[in-house]
mmCIF file of C-alpha atoms in Angstrom:
data_model
loop_
_atom_site.group_PDB
_atom_site.id
_atom_site.type_symbol
_atom_site.label_atom_id
_atom_site.label_comp_id
_atom_site.label_asym_id
_atom_site.label_seq_id
_atom_site.Cartn_x
_atom_site.Cartn_y
_atom_site.Cartn_z
ATOM 1 C CA MET A 9 72.260 -21.613 21.216
ATOM 2 C CA ASN A 10 69.081 -23.562 20.474
ATOM 3 C CA VAL A 11 66.551 -21.617 18.424
ATOM 4 C CA THR A 12 63.084 -22.880 17.555
ATOM 5 C CA LEU A 13 61.816 -21.325 14.342
ATOM 6 C CA PHE A 14 58.267 -19.982 14.221
ATOM 7 C CA VAL A 15 58.049 -19.730 10.442
ATOM 8 C CA THR A 16 54.579 -18.078 10.073
ATOM 9 C CA CYS A 17 51.852 -18.837 7.528
ATOM 10 C CA LEU A 18 52.916 -16.275 4.927
ATOM 11 C CA VAL A 19 56.506 -17.517 4.887
ATOM 12 C CA ASP A 20 55.382 -21.133 4.676
ATOM 13 C CA LEU A 21 52.920 -20.523 1.847
ATOM 14 C CA PHE A 22 54.218 -17.545 -0.128
ATOM 15 C CA HIS A 23 57.753 -16.534 0.899
ATOM 16 C CA VAL A 24 59.662 -19.779 1.355
ATOM 17 C CA ASN A 25 62.999 -18.095 0.601
ATOM 18 C CA VAL A 26 62.540 -15.930 3.698
ATOM 19 C CA GLY A 27 62.372 -19.052 5.853
ATOM 20 C CA LYS A 28 65.431 -20.490 4.141
ATOM 21 C CA ALA A 29 67.362 -17.230 4.577
ATOM 22 C CA THR A 30 66.389 -17.069 8.259
ATOM 23 C CA VAL A 31 67.686 -20.577 8.928
ATOM 24 C CA GLU A 32 70.930 -20.054 6.992
ATOM 25 C CA LEU A 33 71.568 -16.714 8.685
ATOM 26 C CA LEU A 34 71.020 -17.994 12.213
ATOM 27 C CA GLU A 35 73.094 -21.121 11.579
ATOM 28 C CA ARG A 36 75.936 -18.950 10.304
ATOM 29 C CA LEU A 37 75.686 -16.955 13.544
ATOM 30 C CA GLY A 38 76.166 -20.151 15.560
ATOM 31 C CA CYS A 39 72.598 -21.195 16.338
ATOM 32 C CA THR A 40 71.150 -24.691 16.175
ATOM 33 C CA ILE A 41 67.729 -24.513 14.534
ATOM 34 C CA HIS A 42 64.739 -26.629 15.534
ATOM 35 C CA PHE A 43 61.549 -26.692 13.480
ATOM 36 C CA PRO A 44 58.447 -28.207 15.079
ATOM 37 C CA GLU A 45 56.377 -29.514 12.188
ATOM 38 C CA ALA A 46 53.215 -29.336 14.288
ATOM 39 C CA GLN A 47 53.195 -25.526 14.159
ATOM 40 C CA THR A 48 50.228 -23.870 12.458
ATOM 41 C CA CYS A 49 48.715 -20.380 12.384
ATOM 42 C CA CYS A 50 49.153 -18.348 15.576
ATOM 43 C CA GLY A 51 45.468 -17.413 15.489
ATOM 44 C CA GLN A 52 45.927 -13.738 14.678
ATOM 45 C CA PRO A 53 43.624 -13.460 11.607
ATOM 46 C CA ALA A 54 40.726 -15.126 13.404
ATOM 47 C CA TYR A 55 41.347 -13.200 16.629
ATOM 48 C CA ASN A 56 41.515 -9.812 14.875
ATOM 49 C CA SER A 57 38.300 -10.652 13.037
ATOM 50 C CA GLY A 58 36.465 -11.239 16.324
ATOM 51 C CA TYR A 59 36.502 -15.038 16.384
ATOM 52 C CA VAL A 60 38.091 -15.195 19.818
ATOM 53 C CA LYS A 61 36.822 -18.641 20.850
ATOM 54 C CA GLU A 62 38.033 -20.244 17.621
ATOM 55 C CA ALA A 63 41.362 -18.367 17.733
ATOM 56 C CA LYS A 64 42.058 -19.614 21.258
ATOM 57 C CA GLU A 65 42.135 -23.206 20.030
ATOM 58 C CA ALA A 66 44.917 -22.338 17.588
ATOM 59 C CA MET A 67 46.745 -20.413 20.317
ATOM 60 C CA LYS A 68 46.596 -23.349 22.725
ATOM 61 C CA HIS A 69 48.019 -25.598 20.027
ATOM 62 C CA MET A 70 50.894 -23.177 19.436
ATOM 63 C CA ILE A 71 51.611 -22.902 23.152
ATOM 64 C CA ARG A 72 51.839 -26.689 23.407
ATOM 65 C CA THR A 73 54.073 -26.754 20.323
ATOM 66 C CA PHE A 74 56.546 -24.093 21.466
ATOM 67 C CA GLU A 75 56.536 -24.114 25.276
ATOM 68 C CA HIS A 76 59.612 -26.337 25.538
ATOM 69 C CA ALA A 77 61.767 -24.165 23.249
ATOM 70 C CA GLU A 78 64.837 -22.341 24.549
ATOM 71 C CA TYR A 79 64.335 -19.357 22.242
ATOM 72 C CA ILE A 80 61.496 -18.783 19.766
ATOM 73 C CA VAL A 81 62.490 -16.685 16.753
ATOM 74 C CA THR A 82 60.271 -15.564 13.883
ATOM 75 C CA PRO A 83 60.901 -13.450 10.758
ATOM 76 C CA SER A 84 57.761 -11.437 11.495
ATOM 77 C CA GLY A 85 57.174 -8.623 13.951
ATOM 78 C CA SER A 86 53.428 -9.094 13.580
ATOM 79 C CA CYS A 87 53.408 -12.777 14.526
ATOM 80 C CA ALA A 88 55.912 -12.196 17.336
ATOM 81 C CA THR A 89 53.513 -9.562 18.660
ATOM 82 C CA MET A 90 50.708 -12.111 18.625
ATOM 83 C CA PHE A 91 52.705 -14.503 20.804
ATOM 84 C CA LYS A 92 53.317 -11.581 23.172
ATOM 85 C CA GLU A 93 49.547 -11.015 23.335
ATOM 86 C CA TYR A 94 48.787 -14.570 24.469
ATOM 87 C CA PRO A 95 49.150 -13.841 28.231
ATOM 88 C CA HIS A 96 46.621 -10.993 27.974
ATOM 89 C CA ILE A 97 44.201 -13.143 25.993
ATOM 90 C CA PHE A 98 44.414 -15.970 28.554
ATOM 91 C CA LYS A 99 44.518 -13.689 31.600
ATOM 92 C CA GLY A 100 42.731 -15.330 34.508
ATOM 93 C CA ASP A 101 42.811 -18.765 32.907
ATOM 94 C CA SER A 102 44.387 -21.040 35.522
ATOM 95 C CA GLU A 103 45.508 -23.589 32.950
ATOM 96 C CA TRP A 104 46.816 -21.376 30.156
ATOM 97 C CA GLU A 105 47.892 -17.928 31.420
ATOM 98 C CA GLU A 106 51.213 -19.043 32.922
ATOM 99 C CA ARG A 107 52.028 -21.247 29.935
ATOM 100 C CA ALA A 108 51.205 -18.380 27.573
ATOM 101 C CA GLN A 109 53.500 -16.055 29.529
ATOM 102 C CA HIS A 110 56.288 -18.617 29.375
ATOM 103 C CA VAL A 111 56.037 -18.703 25.571
ATOM 104 C CA ALA A 112 55.770 -14.926 25.274
ATOM 105 C CA ASN A 113 58.863 -14.339 27.394
ATOM 106 C CA LYS A 114 61.140 -16.236 25.031
ATOM 107 C CA THR A 115 59.710 -15.038 21.709
ATOM 108 C CA TYR A 116 61.743 -12.680 19.527
ATOM 109 C CA GLU A 117 61.466 -11.121 16.090
ATOM 110 C CA LEU A 118 64.532 -12.056 14.004
ATOM 111 C CA THR A 119 66.438 -8.745 14.051
ATOM 112 C CA GLN A 120 65.557 -8.207 17.707
ATOM 113 C CA PHE A 121 67.052 -11.599 18.526
ATOM 114 C CA ILE A 122 70.260 -10.955 16.564
ATOM 115 C CA VAL A 123 70.927 -7.530 18.093
ATOM 116 C CA ASP A 124 69.538 -7.898 21.619
ATOM 117 C CA VAL A 125 70.243 -11.558 22.395
ATOM 118 C CA LEU A 126 73.169 -12.554 20.187
ATOM 119 C CA LYS A 127 74.647 -9.039 20.570
ATOM 120 C CA ILE A 128 75.631 -8.933 16.887
ATOM 121 C CA GLU A 129 75.314 -5.819 14.714
ATOM 122 C CA ASP A 130 77.333 -6.882 11.654
ATOM 123 C CA VAL A 131 76.355 -10.265 10.202
ATOM 124 C CA GLY A 132 78.839 -10.021 7.316
ATOM 125 C CA ALA A 133 76.233 -9.361 4.622
ATOM 126 C CA ARG A 134 76.886 -7.617 1.295
ATOM 127 C CA LEU A 135 74.380 -6.113 -1.144
ATOM 128 C CA GLU A 136 75.129 -3.391 -3.685
ATOM 129 C CA GLY A 137 72.647 -0.582 -4.238
ATOM 130 C CA LYS A 138 70.367 1.948 -2.577
ATOM 131 C CA ALA A 139 67.652 0.759 -0.213
ATOM 132 C CA THR A 140 64.922 2.165 1.958
ATOM 133 C CA TYR A 141 63.244 0.422 4.887
ATOM 134 C CA HIS A 142 59.506 0.092 5.550
ATOM 135 C CA THR A 143 58.618 0.047 9.258
ATOM 136 C CA SER A 144 55.658 -2.275 9.738
ATOM 137 C CA CYS A 145 52.989 -1.139 12.197
ATOM 138 C CA HIS A 146 52.828 -4.151 14.535
ATOM 139 C CA MET A 147 56.601 -4.494 14.778
ATOM 140 C CA THR A 148 57.266 -0.865 15.654
ATOM 141 C CA ARG A 149 54.124 0.241 17.469
ATOM 142 C CA LEU A 150 53.171 -2.911 19.367
ATOM 143 C CA LEU A 151 56.326 -5.015 19.623
ATOM 144 C CA GLY A 152 58.497 -1.909 20.009
ATOM 145 C CA VAL A 153 61.295 -3.079 17.697
ATOM 146 C CA LYS A 154 62.544 0.006 15.864
ATOM 147 C CA ASP A 155 66.331 0.250 15.934
ATOM 148 C CA ALA A 156 67.495 -3.351 15.436
ATOM 149 C CA PRO A 157 66.632 -3.650 11.709
ATOM 150 C CA LEU A 158 68.280 -0.334 10.831
ATOM 151 C CA THR A 159 71.347 -1.159 12.913
ATOM 152 C CA LEU A 160 71.834 -4.392 10.982
ATOM 153 C CA LEU A 161 71.170 -2.774 7.590
ATOM 154 C CA GLN A 162 73.696 -0.034 8.251
ATOM 155 C CA HIS A 163 76.400 -2.708 8.494
ATOM 156 C CA VAL A 164 75.535 -4.376 5.162
ATOM 157 C CA LYS A 165 78.520 -3.721 2.917
ATOM 158 C CA GLY A 166 77.768 -1.934 -0.353
ATOM 159 C CA LEU A 167 74.252 -0.943 0.729
ATOM 160 C CA GLU A 168 73.220 2.700 1.004
ATOM 161 C CA VAL A 169 70.204 2.974 3.295
ATOM 162 C CA VAL A 170 68.137 6.144 2.881
ATOM 163 C CA PRO A 171 65.230 7.219 5.100
ATOM 164 C CA LEU A 172 61.739 6.574 3.759
ATOM 165 C CA PRO A 173 59.501 9.680 3.807
ATOM 166 C CA ASN A 174 56.440 9.221 6.014
ATOM 167 C CA ALA A 175 57.871 5.887 7.117
ATOM 168 C CA HIS A 176 55.407 5.702 10.015
ATOM 169 C CA ASN A 177 52.411 5.483 7.645
ATOM 170 C CA CYS A 178 50.708 2.098 7.231
ATOM 171 C CA CYS A 179 51.163 0.430 3.846
ATOM 172 C CA GLY A 180 47.476 -0.476 3.707
ATOM 173 C CA PHE A 181 47.819 -4.212 4.340
ATOM 174 C CA GLY A 182 46.530 -4.548 7.888
ATOM 175 C CA GLY A 183 45.675 -8.227 7.444
ATOM 176 C CA THR A 184 41.985 -8.523 6.629
ATOM 177 C CA PHE A 185 41.742 -4.722 6.257
ATOM 178 C CA SER A 186 43.205 -4.948 2.752
ATOM 179 C CA VAL A 187 40.501 -7.458 1.843
ATOM 180 C CA LYS A 188 37.546 -5.699 3.447
ATOM 181 C CA MET A 189 38.629 -2.151 2.555
ATOM 182 C CA GLY A 190 40.280 -2.717 -0.820
ATOM 183 C CA PRO A 191 39.897 0.782 -2.337
ATOM 184 C CA ILE A 192 41.247 2.485 0.797
ATOM 185 C CA SER A 193 44.113 -0.023 1.040
ATOM 186 C CA GLU A 194 44.975 0.668 -2.602
ATOM 187 C CA GLN A 195 45.276 4.405 -1.954
ATOM 188 C CA MET A 196 47.473 3.778 1.083
ATOM 189 C CA VAL A 197 49.880 1.465 -0.732
ATOM 190 C CA ASP A 198 50.085 3.859 -3.686
ATOM 191 C CA GLU A 199 51.106 6.618 -1.282
ATOM 192 C CA LYS A 200 53.761 4.294 0.171
ATOM 193 C CA ILE A 201 55.136 3.526 -3.296
ATOM 194 C CA GLN A 202 55.295 7.238 -4.148
ATOM 195 C CA CYS A 203 57.539 7.718 -1.115
ATOM 196 C CA ILE A 204 59.755 4.819 -2.227
ATOM 197 C CA GLU A 205 60.026 6.321 -5.711
ATOM 198 C CA GLN A 206 60.879 9.694 -4.193
ATOM 199 C CA VAL A 207 64.158 8.387 -2.752
ATOM 200 C CA GLU A 208 64.960 6.474 -5.964
ATOM 201 C CA ALA A 209 65.565 3.226 -4.106
ATOM 202 C CA ASP A 210 66.694 0.030 -5.816
ATOM 203 C CA TYR A 211 65.366 -2.046 -2.925
ATOM 204 C CA LEU A 212 62.395 -1.813 -0.605
ATOM 205 C CA ILE A 213 63.234 -3.781 2.547
ATOM 206 C CA GLY A 214 60.842 -4.821 5.299
ATOM 207 C CA ALA A 215 60.546 -7.316 8.149
ATOM 208 C CA ASP A 216 56.945 -8.475 7.714
ATOM 209 C CA CYS A 217 55.850 -10.548 4.736
ATOM 210 C CA GLY A 218 52.312 -9.202 4.856
ATOM 211 C CA CYS A 219 53.499 -5.666 4.184
ATOM 212 C CA LEU A 220 55.969 -6.853 1.550
ATOM 213 C CA MET A 221 53.320 -8.914 -0.215
ATOM 214 C CA ASN A 222 51.023 -5.885 -0.337
ATOM 215 C CA ILE A 223 53.669 -3.366 -1.427
ATOM 216 C CA GLY A 224 55.416 -5.812 -3.749
ATOM 217 C CA GLY A 225 52.202 -6.790 -5.472
ATOM 218 C CA ARG A 226 51.339 -3.167 -6.175
ATOM 219 C CA ILE A 227 54.888 -2.405 -7.372
ATOM 220 C CA GLU A 228 54.695 -5.332 -9.781
ATOM 221 C CA ARG A 229 51.323 -4.230 -11.154
ATOM 222 C CA LYS A 230 52.653 -0.701 -11.660
ATOM 223 C CA GLY A 231 55.720 -2.079 -13.446
ATOM 224 C CA GLU A 232 58.215 -0.321 -11.168
ATOM 225 C CA PRO A 233 61.858 -1.540 -11.229
ATOM 226 C CA ILE A 234 62.091 -1.814 -7.440
ATOM 227 C CA ARG A 235 63.095 -5.099 -5.831
ATOM 228 C CA VAL A 236 61.207 -5.995 -2.659
ATOM 229 C CA MET A 237 63.208 -7.986 -0.100
ATOM 230 C CA HIS A 238 62.635 -9.291 3.404
ATOM 231 C CA ILE A 239 65.405 -8.232 5.762
ATOM 232 C CA ALA A 240 66.343 -11.895 6.335
ATOM 233 C CA GLU A 241 67.181 -12.186 2.619
ATOM 234 C CA VAL A 242 69.271 -9.019 2.774
ATOM 235 C CA LEU A 243 71.194 -10.136 5.849
ATOM 236 C CA ASN A 244 71.813 -13.522 4.236
ATOM 237 C CA SER A 245 73.276 -11.941 1.071
ATOM 238 C CA ARG A 246 77.005 -12.542 0.624
#
């Protein structure tokens, strides 16, 4: 199966190991990975900040870059959601709406692709310890991917997965929200970390690097002995 990797800005710039783990995992599951070097930002930060005209130029570039892919897979529910939004953003545009829909139809978040397309629930991963899973807002509330990550984690040998109290609460990242509303974001992430501490988890696992960067940064500053991992890294553990 031919998979074109949409690596995302945060993976490319800050979490390179997540991209590596994603490629290794999918190759082990029988996929051939393609990586278009022309890919850039999907336009989400600019779009969410109200710069619609400028964001559309980035979106058009990404449509041109990915429209010939068989499957588009990304280790980010947030960025997958943005691709899914393209048809609504270009609605009524005779040149771009259909092309945007074509891209959206074949875009999947990583765990969604593994469970729903590859029909695999056990990837043969092993990781010893106790973990809890953070459900990112865009992935669960907008993309609608809720069960796939937990299904895959439950099959990781040696890993005890415990529910995270108030899991539905935002971690305080919210893209530019954490920059514009720093004090509020800080209170939100502290509340999230208190819930993680409550279950005495060794690992905090998530599927969006933005959330993990926010939570992980606060955990590090507080000196907590909790390892933050992207689910791709967990599923690639042997």
